[in-house]
Each structure stands twice: as structure tokens, then as C-alpha cells.
Short mmCIF file of N, CA and C in Angstrom, two decimals:
data_model
loop_
_atom_site.label_atom_id
_atom_site.label_comp_id
_atom_site.label_asym_id
_atom_site.label_seq_id
_atom_site.Cartn_x
_atom_site.Cartn_y
_atom_site.Cartn_z
N MET A 15 0.82 -1.10 0.02
CA MET A 15 -0.02 0.06 0.00
C MET A 15 0.86 1.21 -0.08
N LEU A 16 0.61 2.12 -0.88
CA LEU A 16 1.46 3.30 -0.99
C LEU A 16 0.90 4.40 -0.28
N VAL A 17 1.61 5.25 0.37
CA VAL A 17 1.08 6.50 1.14
C VAL A 17 1.91 7.63 0.78
N PHE A 18 1.23 8.61 0.44
CA PHE A 18 1.86 9.92 -0.09
C PHE A 18 1.77 10.83 1.13
N SER A 19 2.94 11.41 1.41
CA SER A 19 3.06 12.35 2.55
C SER A 19 3.75 13.65 2.19
N LYS A 20 3.48 14.65 2.90
CA LYS A 20 4.30 15.95 3.11
C LYS A 20 5.54 15.59 3.76
N PRO A 21 6.47 16.52 3.84
CA PRO A 21 7.65 16.32 4.63
C PRO A 21 7.14 15.83 6.05
N PHE A 22 7.96 14.82 6.70
CA PHE A 22 7.50 14.25 7.87
C PHE A 22 7.57 15.10 9.07
N GLU A 23 6.54 14.82 9.93
CA GLU A 23 6.36 15.60 11.02
C GLU A 23 6.74 14.70 12.33
N GLY A 24 7.44 13.65 12.11
CA GLY A 24 7.91 12.81 13.25
C GLY A 24 6.97 11.70 13.59
N HIS A 25 5.86 11.55 12.89
CA HIS A 25 4.96 10.40 13.33
C HIS A 25 4.99 9.42 12.10
N ARG A 26 5.36 8.20 12.45
CA ARG A 26 5.46 7.14 11.31
C ARG A 26 4.77 5.86 11.89
N MET A 27 4.12 5.19 11.05
CA MET A 27 3.55 3.89 11.49
C MET A 27 4.59 2.85 11.35
N PRO A 28 4.61 1.81 12.19
CA PRO A 28 5.61 0.81 12.15
C PRO A 28 5.60 0.18 10.89
N GLY A 29 6.76 -0.17 10.24
CA GLY A 29 6.82 -0.86 8.88
C GLY A 29 6.82 0.10 7.77
N GLU A 30 6.51 1.40 7.95
CA GLU A 30 6.65 2.36 6.89
C GLU A 30 8.18 2.65 6.53
N VAL A 31 8.36 2.91 5.22
CA VAL A 31 9.72 3.23 4.68
C VAL A 31 9.72 4.64 4.30
N PRO A 32 10.31 5.59 5.10
CA PRO A 32 10.32 6.90 4.61
C PRO A 32 11.44 7.16 3.62
N LEU A 33 11.17 7.79 2.44
CA LEU A 33 12.11 8.02 1.36
C LEU A 33 12.10 9.52 1.08
N ARG A 34 13.29 10.05 0.89
CA ARG A 34 13.57 11.40 0.38
C ARG A 34 13.96 11.29 -1.08
N LEU A 35 13.26 11.68 -2.03
CA LEU A 35 13.66 11.62 -3.49
C LEU A 35 14.29 12.97 -3.87
N ILE A 36 15.45 12.87 -4.61
CA ILE A 36 16.12 14.07 -5.08
C ILE A 36 16.07 14.04 -6.57
N LEU A 37 15.71 15.02 -7.27
CA LEU A 37 15.82 15.29 -8.66
C LEU A 37 17.22 15.74 -9.04
N VAL A 38 17.56 15.65 -10.24
CA VAL A 38 18.76 16.16 -10.65
C VAL A 38 18.85 17.63 -10.44
N SER A 39 17.84 18.31 -10.51
CA SER A 39 17.72 19.76 -10.22
C SER A 39 18.07 20.16 -8.69
N GLY A 40 18.08 19.08 -7.96
CA GLY A 40 18.36 19.36 -6.53
C GLY A 40 17.00 19.48 -5.62
N LYS A 41 15.89 19.51 -6.23
CA LYS A 41 14.67 19.68 -5.57
C LYS A 41 14.39 18.22 -5.00
N THR A 42 13.81 18.39 -3.71
CA THR A 42 13.56 17.02 -2.90
C THR A 42 12.13 17.04 -2.51
N GLN A 43 11.73 15.85 -2.16
CA GLN A 43 10.24 15.55 -1.71
C GLN A 43 10.40 14.30 -0.75
N ASP A 44 9.66 14.35 0.29
CA ASP A 44 9.57 13.18 1.15
C ASP A 44 8.30 12.27 0.87
N PHE A 45 8.43 11.02 0.83
CA PHE A 45 7.32 10.09 0.65
C PHE A 45 7.37 9.05 1.72
N THR A 46 6.40 8.30 1.78
CA THR A 46 6.22 7.03 2.80
C THR A 46 5.77 5.94 1.88
N PHE A 47 6.50 4.83 2.02
CA PHE A 47 6.14 3.52 1.30
C PHE A 47 6.03 2.39 2.17
N SER A 48 5.54 1.27 1.71
CA SER A 48 5.65 0.10 2.36
C SER A 48 6.89 -0.79 2.05
N PRO A 49 7.43 -1.61 2.86
CA PRO A 49 8.49 -2.43 2.45
C PRO A 49 8.25 -3.42 1.24
N ASN A 50 7.09 -3.59 0.98
CA ASN A 50 6.60 -4.39 -0.23
C ASN A 50 6.61 -3.74 -1.44
N ASP A 51 6.73 -2.42 -1.46
CA ASP A 51 6.56 -1.53 -2.67
C ASP A 51 7.92 -1.75 -3.48
N SER A 52 7.59 -1.97 -4.83
CA SER A 52 8.85 -2.09 -5.70
C SER A 52 9.24 -0.65 -6.34
N ALA A 53 10.42 -0.66 -7.10
CA ALA A 53 10.75 0.49 -7.77
C ALA A 53 9.69 0.99 -8.69
N THR A 54 9.15 0.07 -9.37
CA THR A 54 8.09 0.40 -10.32
C THR A 54 6.80 0.97 -9.60
N ASP A 55 6.45 0.44 -8.48
CA ASP A 55 5.38 0.89 -7.57
C ASP A 55 5.67 2.41 -7.21
N ILE A 56 6.77 2.61 -6.83
CA ILE A 56 7.22 3.96 -6.38
C ILE A 56 7.20 4.88 -7.47
N ALA A 57 7.73 4.60 -8.73
CA ALA A 57 7.74 5.47 -9.84
C ALA A 57 6.35 5.84 -10.22
N LYS A 58 5.41 4.83 -10.20
CA LYS A 58 4.10 5.08 -10.62
C LYS A 58 3.43 5.95 -9.63
N HIS A 59 3.59 5.79 -8.30
CA HIS A 59 3.02 6.52 -7.34
C HIS A 59 3.48 8.11 -7.42
N VAL A 60 4.88 8.23 -7.52
CA VAL A 60 5.38 9.67 -7.71
C VAL A 60 4.82 10.32 -8.93
N PHE A 61 4.68 9.60 -10.06
CA PHE A 61 4.27 10.10 -11.28
C PHE A 61 2.71 10.58 -11.12
N ASP A 62 1.94 9.75 -10.44
CA ASP A 62 0.46 10.04 -10.22
C ASP A 62 0.29 11.06 -9.21
N ASN A 63 1.24 11.41 -8.33
CA ASN A 63 1.17 12.35 -7.31
C ASN A 63 2.40 13.36 -7.39
N TRP A 64 2.64 13.80 -8.60
CA TRP A 64 3.78 14.58 -8.87
C TRP A 64 3.72 15.94 -7.89
N PRO A 65 4.78 16.14 -7.13
CA PRO A 65 4.78 17.32 -6.29
C PRO A 65 4.68 18.54 -6.81
N ALA A 66 3.96 19.52 -6.17
CA ALA A 66 4.07 20.88 -6.50
C ALA A 66 5.51 21.41 -6.27
N GLY A 67 5.88 22.22 -7.28
CA GLY A 67 7.34 22.50 -7.18
C GLY A 67 8.25 21.81 -8.13
N TRP A 68 7.71 20.65 -8.64
CA TRP A 68 8.44 19.82 -9.62
C TRP A 68 7.89 19.97 -10.89
N GLU A 69 7.14 20.81 -11.29
CA GLU A 69 6.49 21.03 -12.60
C GLU A 69 7.41 21.10 -13.79
N GLU A 70 8.53 21.79 -13.60
CA GLU A 70 9.62 21.76 -14.68
C GLU A 70 10.09 20.47 -15.04
N GLU A 71 10.17 19.50 -13.94
CA GLU A 71 10.83 18.26 -14.23
C GLU A 71 9.73 17.20 -14.65
N GLN A 72 8.48 17.51 -14.82
CA GLN A 72 7.45 16.59 -15.02
C GLN A 72 7.78 15.78 -16.33
N VAL A 73 7.64 14.42 -16.26
CA VAL A 73 7.78 13.52 -17.36
C VAL A 73 6.43 13.15 -17.97
N SER A 74 6.63 12.44 -19.02
CA SER A 74 5.43 11.93 -19.86
C SER A 74 4.86 10.55 -19.39
N SER A 75 5.65 9.92 -18.66
CA SER A 75 5.27 8.50 -18.29
C SER A 75 6.03 8.08 -17.09
N PRO A 76 5.40 7.27 -16.28
CA PRO A 76 6.10 6.66 -15.06
C PRO A 76 7.13 5.71 -15.49
N SER A 77 6.90 5.07 -16.70
CA SER A 77 7.90 3.96 -17.03
C SER A 77 9.22 4.58 -17.32
N ILE A 78 9.65 5.92 -17.45
CA ILE A 78 10.89 6.36 -17.52
C ILE A 78 11.45 6.75 -16.25
N LEU A 79 10.71 6.73 -15.10
CA LEU A 79 11.35 7.26 -13.89
C LEU A 79 12.10 6.09 -13.33
N ARG A 80 13.32 6.49 -12.93
CA ARG A 80 14.28 5.42 -12.29
C ARG A 80 14.68 5.93 -11.06
N LEU A 81 14.81 4.93 -10.09
CA LEU A 81 15.49 5.24 -8.74
C LEU A 81 16.92 4.84 -8.79
N ILE A 82 17.70 5.75 -7.97
CA ILE A 82 19.23 5.35 -7.84
C ILE A 82 19.34 5.27 -6.38
N PHE A 83 19.98 4.19 -5.95
CA PHE A 83 20.17 4.05 -4.51
C PHE A 83 21.67 3.64 -4.40
N GLN A 84 22.43 4.34 -3.62
CA GLN A 84 23.81 3.93 -3.40
C GLN A 84 24.63 3.77 -4.73
N GLY A 85 24.25 4.79 -5.67
CA GLY A 85 25.06 4.73 -6.98
C GLY A 85 24.58 3.68 -7.89
N ARG A 86 23.51 2.96 -7.66
CA ARG A 86 23.08 1.87 -8.53
C ARG A 86 21.49 2.11 -8.87
N PHE A 87 21.22 1.83 -10.11
CA PHE A 87 19.85 1.91 -10.50
C PHE A 87 19.15 0.77 -9.95
N LEU A 88 17.87 0.93 -9.58
CA LEU A 88 17.10 -0.10 -8.99
C LEU A 88 16.10 -0.61 -10.04
N HIS A 89 16.14 -1.84 -10.40
CA HIS A 89 15.26 -2.40 -11.46
C HIS A 89 13.95 -2.63 -10.80
N GLY A 90 13.01 -2.47 -11.77
CA GLY A 90 11.49 -2.34 -11.38
C GLY A 90 10.97 -3.27 -10.37
N ASN A 91 11.47 -4.54 -10.27
CA ASN A 91 10.85 -5.56 -9.35
C ASN A 91 11.61 -5.54 -7.95
N VAL A 92 12.62 -4.68 -7.71
CA VAL A 92 13.30 -4.60 -6.46
C VAL A 92 12.43 -3.94 -5.46
N THR A 93 12.18 -4.57 -4.31
CA THR A 93 11.33 -3.94 -3.25
C THR A 93 12.14 -3.14 -2.35
N LEU A 94 11.51 -2.45 -1.57
CA LEU A 94 12.20 -1.57 -0.40
C LEU A 94 12.75 -2.59 0.62
N GLY A 95 11.88 -3.58 0.91
CA GLY A 95 12.14 -4.56 1.90
C GLY A 95 13.53 -5.35 1.62
N ALA A 96 13.65 -5.64 0.29
CA ALA A 96 14.97 -6.23 -0.11
C ALA A 96 16.18 -5.54 0.03
N LEU A 97 15.96 -4.17 0.14
CA LEU A 97 17.25 -3.31 0.31
C LEU A 97 17.68 -3.21 1.58
N LYS A 98 16.85 -3.82 2.67
CA LYS A 98 17.33 -3.76 4.04
C LYS A 98 17.68 -2.48 4.59
N LEU A 99 16.82 -1.58 4.36
CA LEU A 99 17.02 -0.07 4.77
C LEU A 99 17.06 -0.04 6.33
N PRO A 100 17.86 0.95 6.78
CA PRO A 100 17.81 1.11 8.26
C PRO A 100 16.51 1.51 8.71
N PRO A 101 15.85 0.80 9.76
CA PRO A 101 14.52 1.09 10.21
C PRO A 101 14.41 2.48 10.91
N GLY A 102 13.41 3.22 10.72
CA GLY A 102 13.17 4.55 11.39
C GLY A 102 13.90 5.67 10.80
N ARG A 103 14.72 5.48 9.78
CA ARG A 103 15.40 6.52 9.17
C ARG A 103 14.92 6.75 7.76
N THR A 104 15.08 8.09 7.40
CA THR A 104 14.70 8.45 6.09
C THR A 104 15.93 8.02 5.19
N THR A 105 15.51 7.43 4.10
CA THR A 105 16.59 6.98 3.07
C THR A 105 16.52 7.87 1.94
N VAL A 106 17.65 8.34 1.31
CA VAL A 106 17.64 9.18 0.36
C VAL A 106 17.89 8.43 -0.97
N MET A 107 17.05 8.71 -1.98
CA MET A 107 17.32 8.13 -3.35
C MET A 107 17.21 9.15 -4.34
N HIS A 108 17.88 9.04 -5.54
CA HIS A 108 17.70 9.99 -6.65
C HIS A 108 16.70 9.44 -7.55
N LEU A 109 15.88 10.40 -8.21
CA LEU A 109 14.95 10.04 -9.13
C LEU A 109 15.21 10.67 -10.48
N VAL A 110 15.45 9.89 -11.45
CA VAL A 110 15.91 10.43 -12.68
C VAL A 110 14.95 9.91 -13.86
N ALA A 111 14.97 10.63 -15.03
CA ALA A 111 14.24 10.15 -16.26
C ALA A 111 15.31 9.54 -17.13
N ARG A 112 14.88 8.28 -17.45
CA ARG A 112 15.83 7.53 -18.26
C ARG A 112 15.07 6.31 -18.93
N GLU A 113 15.15 6.29 -20.28
CA GLU A 113 14.45 5.31 -21.04
C GLU A 113 14.81 3.78 -20.64
N THR A 114 16.12 3.56 -20.69
CA THR A 114 16.48 2.20 -20.43
C THR A 114 17.40 2.09 -19.22
N LEU A 115 17.69 0.89 -18.73
CA LEU A 115 18.56 0.58 -17.77
C LEU A 115 19.63 -0.35 -18.05
N PRO A 116 20.82 -0.33 -17.53
CA PRO A 116 21.84 -1.32 -17.85
C PRO A 116 21.40 -2.68 -17.33
N GLU A 117 21.76 -3.81 -17.87
CA GLU A 117 21.45 -5.11 -17.20
C GLU A 117 22.00 -5.16 -15.89
N PRO A 118 21.36 -5.85 -14.93
CA PRO A 118 21.66 -5.87 -13.51
C PRO A 118 23.16 -6.20 -13.27
N ASN A 119 23.78 -7.20 -14.06
CA ASN A 119 25.25 -7.52 -13.72
C ASN A 119 26.12 -7.16 -14.93
N SER A 120 25.66 -6.25 -15.74
CA SER A 120 26.48 -5.95 -16.93
C SER A 120 27.88 -5.37 -16.57
N TYR A 121 27.72 -4.46 -15.52
CA TYR A 121 29.17 -3.83 -15.17
C TYR A 121 30.14 -4.91 -14.61
N GLY A 122 29.63 -5.76 -13.72
CA GLY A 122 30.40 -6.83 -13.19
C GLY A 122 30.94 -7.83 -14.30
N GLN A 123 30.10 -8.09 -15.24
CA GLN A 123 30.47 -8.95 -16.33
C GLN A 123 31.54 -8.38 -17.16
N ARG A 124 31.46 -7.12 -17.50
CA ARG A 124 32.52 -6.40 -18.35
C ARG A 124 33.82 -6.49 -17.53
N ASN A 125 33.83 -6.23 -16.17
CA ASN A 125 35.00 -6.26 -15.41
C ASN A 125 35.69 -7.76 -15.47
N ARG A 126 34.78 -8.74 -15.33
CA ARG A 126 35.41 -10.14 -15.34
C ARG A 126 36.02 -10.26 -16.66
N GLU A 127 35.33 -9.89 -17.80
CA GLU A 127 35.93 -10.19 -19.17
C GLU A 127 37.26 -9.52 -19.33
N LYS A 128 37.44 -8.25 -18.82
CA LYS A 128 38.63 -7.53 -18.88
C LYS A 128 39.71 -8.10 -18.20
N THR A 129 39.52 -8.94 -17.09
CA THR A 129 40.58 -9.42 -16.45
C THR A 129 41.19 -10.71 -17.24
N THR A 130 40.48 -11.31 -18.12
CA THR A 130 41.13 -12.39 -18.93
C THR A 130 41.94 -12.01 -20.12
N GLU A 131 41.83 -10.72 -20.53
CA GLU A 131 42.58 -10.43 -21.64
C GLU A 131 43.74 -9.48 -21.13
N SER A 132 44.84 -9.48 -22.07
CA SER A 132 46.01 -8.53 -21.54
C SER A 132 45.72 -7.17 -22.15
N ASN A 133 46.02 -6.19 -21.40
CA ASN A 133 45.94 -4.77 -21.82
C ASN A 133 47.23 -4.02 -21.71
N CYS A 134 48.36 -4.80 -22.03
CA CYS A 134 49.66 -4.16 -22.06
C CYS A 134 50.06 -3.67 -23.30
N CYS A 135 50.87 -2.79 -23.38
CA CYS A 135 51.37 -2.24 -24.63
C CYS A 135 53.01 -2.14 -24.63
N LEU A 136 53.69 -2.07 -25.69
CA LEU A 136 55.19 -2.13 -25.67
C LEU A 136 55.54 -0.75 -26.25
N LEU A 137 56.34 -0.01 -25.60
CA LEU A 137 56.83 1.30 -26.19
C LEU A 137 58.27 1.07 -26.49
N LEU A 138 58.64 1.41 -27.77
CA LEU A 138 59.94 1.23 -28.21
C LEU A 138 60.75 2.42 -28.30
#
């Protein structure tokens, strides 16, 4: 169950996950979600309840909204509960508009591939 909120006033229900979303412009807004909510659920909720003051950043579809947490894009099916966020604390995530995402392990795969090939050169 999604719950939209204004900035927190110190009262939270047990099990709620407080999020502060930051846009590229630096604008922020606080929301409250359930641990069962996925990145896709969050993007849709934010799109449907686009905050006042974010009008210049409005996007055409919730499907292009992406969450970034600890430097990584969250894929659509990842739930807040799976992230093991610290209880009772507001977690900060970035919200960006992006059509596609890299594959979940593509960065690690590229690094493994590079370790098997030689990247040295010979200077004469």
C-alpha cells in the first residue's frame, strides 16, 4: 500500500519506509512507502502524485522514472524490503528520467571479461 506524505512531522507507522527523493535539479520531496513496494510501484506513485514545485521536471510516463540508491539503478521488481534499509530513518534516493537501464550484472560482467585479456602495450 502506497502512502503519499508531505515532509515528515515525526509520526510514522511501524513498517513504513520513509524516502526522500532528489531530482537532478536538487529539488527534494519526502514520501512514505511500504517495504513491499517495488521501484516500479514507487515510480508510478510519484508520477501519479507529482509534487507541487516539480512542474519543470514533469515527465510524460512513469515508465521512464528510475530510482538510484547507493550509486546503482534499482530495477523495477526490487522492493524496499529487499534493500534492508535502516528502520526508522529516512533513506535518500535519486529520481531520474531514463528510457532504459543497464542489465543488472552488466558492469560486473565487463570487469570479469577484462581480467582475462591482456591490456599491456610495448613502447620502443
